[in-house]
Short mmCIF file of C-alpha atoms in Angstrom, two decimals:
data_model
loop_
_atom_site.label_atom_id
_atom_site.label_comp_id
_atom_site.label_asym_id
_atom_site.label_seq_id
_atom_site.Cartn_x
_atom_site.Cartn_y
_atom_site.Cartn_z
CA SER A 17 87.03 47.87 97.44
CA GLN A 18 86.65 51.49 98.48
CA GLN A 19 89.08 52.50 101.19
CA GLY A 20 88.66 56.19 101.97
CA GLU A 21 85.40 57.89 102.79
CA GLU A 22 85.17 61.67 102.89
CA ASP A 23 82.95 63.67 105.19
CA PRO A 24 80.97 65.83 104.69
CA GLN A 25 79.72 65.00 101.20
CA ALA A 26 79.20 68.69 100.50
CA LEU A 27 80.33 71.92 102.09
CA SER A 28 79.34 75.53 101.33
CA ILE A 29 81.36 78.39 102.80
CA GLN A 30 81.87 82.11 102.38
CA GLU A 31 85.00 83.40 100.71
CA GLY A 32 87.69 83.97 103.32
CA GLU A 33 86.42 81.24 105.66
CA ASN A 34 88.25 78.01 106.36
CA ALA A 35 87.06 74.68 104.95
CA THR A 36 87.67 71.41 106.74
CA MET A 37 86.95 67.97 105.40
CA ASN A 38 87.70 64.55 106.78
CA CYS A 39 88.66 61.17 105.42
CA SER A 40 88.29 57.86 107.22
CA TYR A 41 89.75 54.60 106.06
CA LYS A 42 89.61 50.97 107.10
CA THR A 43 93.01 49.29 106.94
CA SER A 44 96.62 50.23 107.66
CA ILE A 45 98.15 52.49 105.07
CA ASN A 46 101.58 53.50 103.78
CA ASN A 47 100.48 56.94 102.72
CA LEU A 48 97.40 59.07 102.22
CA GLN A 49 96.97 61.63 99.46
CA TRP A 50 94.54 64.45 98.77
CA TYR A 51 93.43 65.46 95.28
CA ARG A 52 91.30 68.26 93.88
CA GLN A 53 88.94 67.94 90.92
CA ASN A 54 87.45 70.99 89.26
CA SER A 55 84.18 70.44 87.44
CA GLY A 56 84.71 68.54 84.20
CA ARG A 57 88.44 68.19 84.74
CA GLY A 58 90.92 65.55 85.86
CA LEU A 59 92.16 65.16 89.42
CA VAL A 60 95.14 67.18 90.57
CA HIS A 61 97.44 66.01 93.36
CA LEU A 62 97.56 68.35 96.36
CA ILE A 63 99.55 66.68 99.09
CA LEU A 64 100.88 63.32 100.27
CA ILE A 65 101.30 62.41 103.91
CA ARG A 66 103.12 59.26 104.99
CA SER A 67 101.96 56.97 107.76
CA ASN A 68 104.77 58.14 110.07
CA GLU A 69 103.84 61.81 109.65
CA ARG A 70 101.18 63.60 111.66
CA GLU A 71 100.85 66.93 109.90
CA LYS A 72 101.86 68.51 106.63
CA HIS A 73 101.46 71.97 105.15
CA SER A 74 101.43 73.23 101.59
CA GLY A 75 100.52 76.88 101.06
CA ARG A 76 96.98 77.34 102.43
CA LEU A 77 96.53 73.59 102.86
CA ARG A 78 97.06 71.72 106.11
CA VAL A 79 96.69 67.96 106.31
CA THR A 80 96.67 65.88 109.46
CA LEU A 81 96.83 62.15 109.82
CA ASP A 82 95.79 60.12 112.85
CA THR A 83 96.65 56.49 112.19
CA SER A 84 95.19 55.37 115.53
CA LYS A 85 91.79 56.66 114.43
CA LYS A 86 92.38 55.82 110.77
CA SER A 87 91.46 59.33 109.73
CA SER A 88 92.84 62.38 108.02
CA SER A 89 91.67 65.95 107.65
CA LEU A 90 92.27 68.58 105.00
CA LEU A 91 92.01 72.22 106.00
CA ILE A 92 91.91 74.98 103.41
CA THR A 93 92.47 78.35 105.01
CA ALA A 94 91.22 81.71 103.73
CA SER A 95 89.19 80.07 100.97
CA ARG A 96 88.81 81.64 97.56
CA ALA A 97 86.27 81.17 94.77
CA ALA A 98 88.92 79.21 92.88
CA ASP A 99 88.89 76.59 95.66
CA THR A 100 85.41 75.52 94.54
CA ALA A 101 85.97 71.89 93.58
CA SER A 102 85.63 68.31 94.77
CA TYR A 103 88.31 67.03 97.11
CA PHE A 104 89.26 63.36 97.33
CA CYS A 105 91.41 61.39 99.68
CA ALA A 106 93.25 58.35 98.36
CA THR A 107 94.93 55.66 100.41
CA ASP A 108 97.77 53.31 99.70
CA ALA A 109 96.99 50.19 101.71
CA ASP A 110 100.01 48.20 100.55
CA ASP A 111 98.05 46.59 97.74
CA TYR A 112 99.87 48.41 94.95
CA LYS A 113 97.04 50.79 94.21
CA LEU A 114 95.49 54.01 95.41
CA SER A 115 91.88 53.71 96.52
CA PHE A 116 89.71 56.80 96.37
CA GLY A 117 86.57 57.87 98.18
CA ALA A 118 83.61 59.69 96.62
CA GLY A 119 84.89 63.11 97.57
CA THR A 120 83.71 66.25 99.33
CA THR A 121 82.21 68.93 97.09
CA VAL A 122 83.24 72.38 98.29
CA THR A 123 81.45 75.53 97.14
CA VAL A 124 83.00 78.87 98.02
CA ARG A 125 80.49 81.73 97.83
CA ALA A 126 81.71 85.20 96.92
CA ASP B 5 102.70 70.51 77.04
CA THR B 6 100.00 68.17 78.24
CA ALA B 7 101.42 65.60 80.64
CA VAL B 8 98.69 62.97 80.35
CA SER B 9 96.43 63.25 77.35
CA GLN B 10 93.49 61.06 76.50
CA THR B 11 91.22 60.99 73.48
CA PRO B 12 88.43 61.35 72.76
CA LYS B 13 87.05 63.66 75.44
CA TYR B 14 83.47 62.66 74.67
CA LEU B 15 81.98 59.49 73.22
CA VAL B 16 78.29 58.93 72.61
CA THR B 17 77.34 55.55 71.26
CA GLN B 18 74.65 52.92 71.11
CA MET B 19 74.44 49.80 73.26
CA GLY B 20 76.26 46.89 71.73
CA ASN B 21 78.89 49.00 69.96
CA ASP B 22 82.65 48.78 70.54
CA LYS B 23 84.73 51.83 71.43
CA SER B 24 88.33 52.70 72.30
CA ILE B 25 89.95 55.40 74.41
CA LYS B 26 93.60 56.26 73.96
CA CYS B 27 96.02 57.64 76.54
CA GLU B 28 99.54 58.96 76.27
CA GLN B 29 101.87 60.39 78.91
CA ASN B 30 105.04 62.37 78.27
CA LEU B 31 106.28 62.33 81.87
CA GLY B 32 108.53 59.32 81.50
CA HIS B 33 106.53 57.44 84.13
CA ASP B 34 106.67 53.68 84.40
CA THR B 35 103.14 53.07 85.65
CA MET B 36 99.84 53.89 83.99
CA TYR B 37 96.24 53.38 85.12
CA TRP B 38 92.63 53.42 84.07
CA TYR B 39 90.08 54.67 86.60
CA LYS B 40 86.31 54.84 86.19
CA GLN B 41 84.32 57.66 87.82
CA ASP B 42 80.59 57.09 88.13
CA SER B 43 77.78 59.63 88.33
CA LYS B 44 78.27 59.92 92.12
CA LYS B 45 81.93 60.82 91.58
CA PHE B 46 83.15 57.58 93.08
CA LEU B 47 86.50 56.77 91.49
CA LYS B 48 87.45 53.13 91.07
CA ILE B 49 90.65 51.66 89.70
CA MET B 50 90.23 49.30 86.76
CA PHE B 51 93.71 48.45 85.51
CA SER B 52 97.33 49.29 86.14
CA TYR B 53 100.35 48.65 83.92
CA ASN B 54 103.99 48.90 84.87
CA ASN B 55 106.45 48.98 81.98
CA LYS B 56 103.82 47.46 79.66
CA GLU B 57 103.05 44.66 82.12
CA LEU B 58 99.58 44.31 83.61
CA ILE B 59 99.86 44.45 87.39
CA ILE B 60 96.38 45.32 88.57
CA ASN B 61 93.21 43.96 87.04
CA GLU B 62 90.27 44.71 89.28
CA THR B 63 86.96 42.94 88.92
CA VAL B 64 86.17 44.37 85.54
CA PRO B 65 84.06 42.60 82.89
CA ASN B 66 86.24 41.02 80.22
CA ARG B 67 84.50 43.27 77.70
CA PHE B 68 87.12 45.78 78.85
CA SER B 69 90.56 45.14 77.42
CA PRO B 70 93.53 47.38 78.12
CA LYS B 71 96.58 47.44 75.87
CA SER B 72 99.94 49.03 76.49
CA PRO B 73 102.05 49.11 73.30
CA ASP B 74 104.83 50.91 75.18
CA LYS B 75 105.23 52.45 78.60
CA ALA B 76 104.03 55.87 77.39
CA HIS B 77 100.71 54.59 76.06
CA LEU B 78 97.77 52.78 77.58
CA ASN B 79 94.59 52.25 75.59
CA LEU B 80 91.23 50.92 76.66
CA HIS B 81 88.96 49.00 74.34
CA ILE B 82 85.39 48.22 75.34
CA ASN B 83 83.30 45.63 73.52
CA SER B 84 79.52 45.27 73.48
CA LEU B 85 78.86 48.47 75.39
CA GLU B 86 76.12 48.44 78.02
CA LEU B 87 74.15 51.27 79.63
CA GLY B 88 76.06 50.75 82.88
CA ASP B 89 79.34 51.52 81.15
CA SER B 90 78.34 55.18 80.98
CA ALA B 91 80.89 57.04 83.10
CA VAL B 92 83.98 59.19 82.90
CA TYR B 93 87.14 57.18 82.31
CA PHE B 94 90.41 58.64 83.54
CA CYS B 95 93.89 57.68 82.54
CA ALA B 96 96.65 58.42 85.02
CA SER B 97 100.36 57.80 85.42
CA SER B 98 102.88 57.77 88.23
CA GLN B 99 106.62 57.32 88.61
CA VAL B 100 106.17 54.72 91.31
CA GLN B 101 103.13 52.69 92.25
CA THR B 102 101.06 54.46 94.92
CA GLY B 103 103.02 57.64 94.40
CA GLU B 104 101.54 60.88 93.15
CA LEU B 105 99.15 60.28 90.26
CA PHE B 106 98.94 62.56 87.25
CA PHE B 107 95.51 62.40 85.63
CA GLY B 108 94.26 63.08 82.15
CA GLU B 109 91.21 65.25 81.62
CA GLY B 110 88.87 62.28 81.31
CA SER B 111 86.78 60.71 78.57
CA ARG B 112 83.04 60.91 79.13
CA LEU B 113 81.33 57.85 77.68
CA THR B 114 77.57 57.90 77.20
CA VAL B 115 75.86 54.70 76.12
CA LEU B 116 72.33 55.13 74.75
#
């Protein structure tokens, strides 16, 4: 069953702006991960945040996790054309697998 | 030095045919997976193997049969292909279950 759901489905921003996308999930989790998928390519791991963490940074990426609301957000700061991709959250709900949502498609306009 | 490689990248075939997709990882990981991504980009796990042992088998038609000859390889054989099998199939691996996944580039299957 699908666990994470991303919002919005699609996002279009100007280069240099920040992009924020959200992920909501249904059950308790051990960790939550974000992945990027460029068109026609495989998914690439971006960041993992554990259930006892609230915020994590990696370069221009900032991820927050609110377990009380069962939600996470991914912020990409100072976006670039190369950030154009689909972004997926994946949750580990203690069932030995990662469950993905359908992703947020981000378009960065030059 | 491709970490997770899968072949072929594209398959176009007729309904009723049988096809196979091969996957190899050179990361030394113990766990390998097959995921299916549909036309709406929804990614769903199909199978997971840990050290050649099947540990996850989601509700997948038994026309789909995974095989892991060793922990670096996981193949997917599909019998009697149907139109609804058209999708992109991704192989992935991880060192531990539910840890960071490393994905292949995908195999796009089109059933006519």
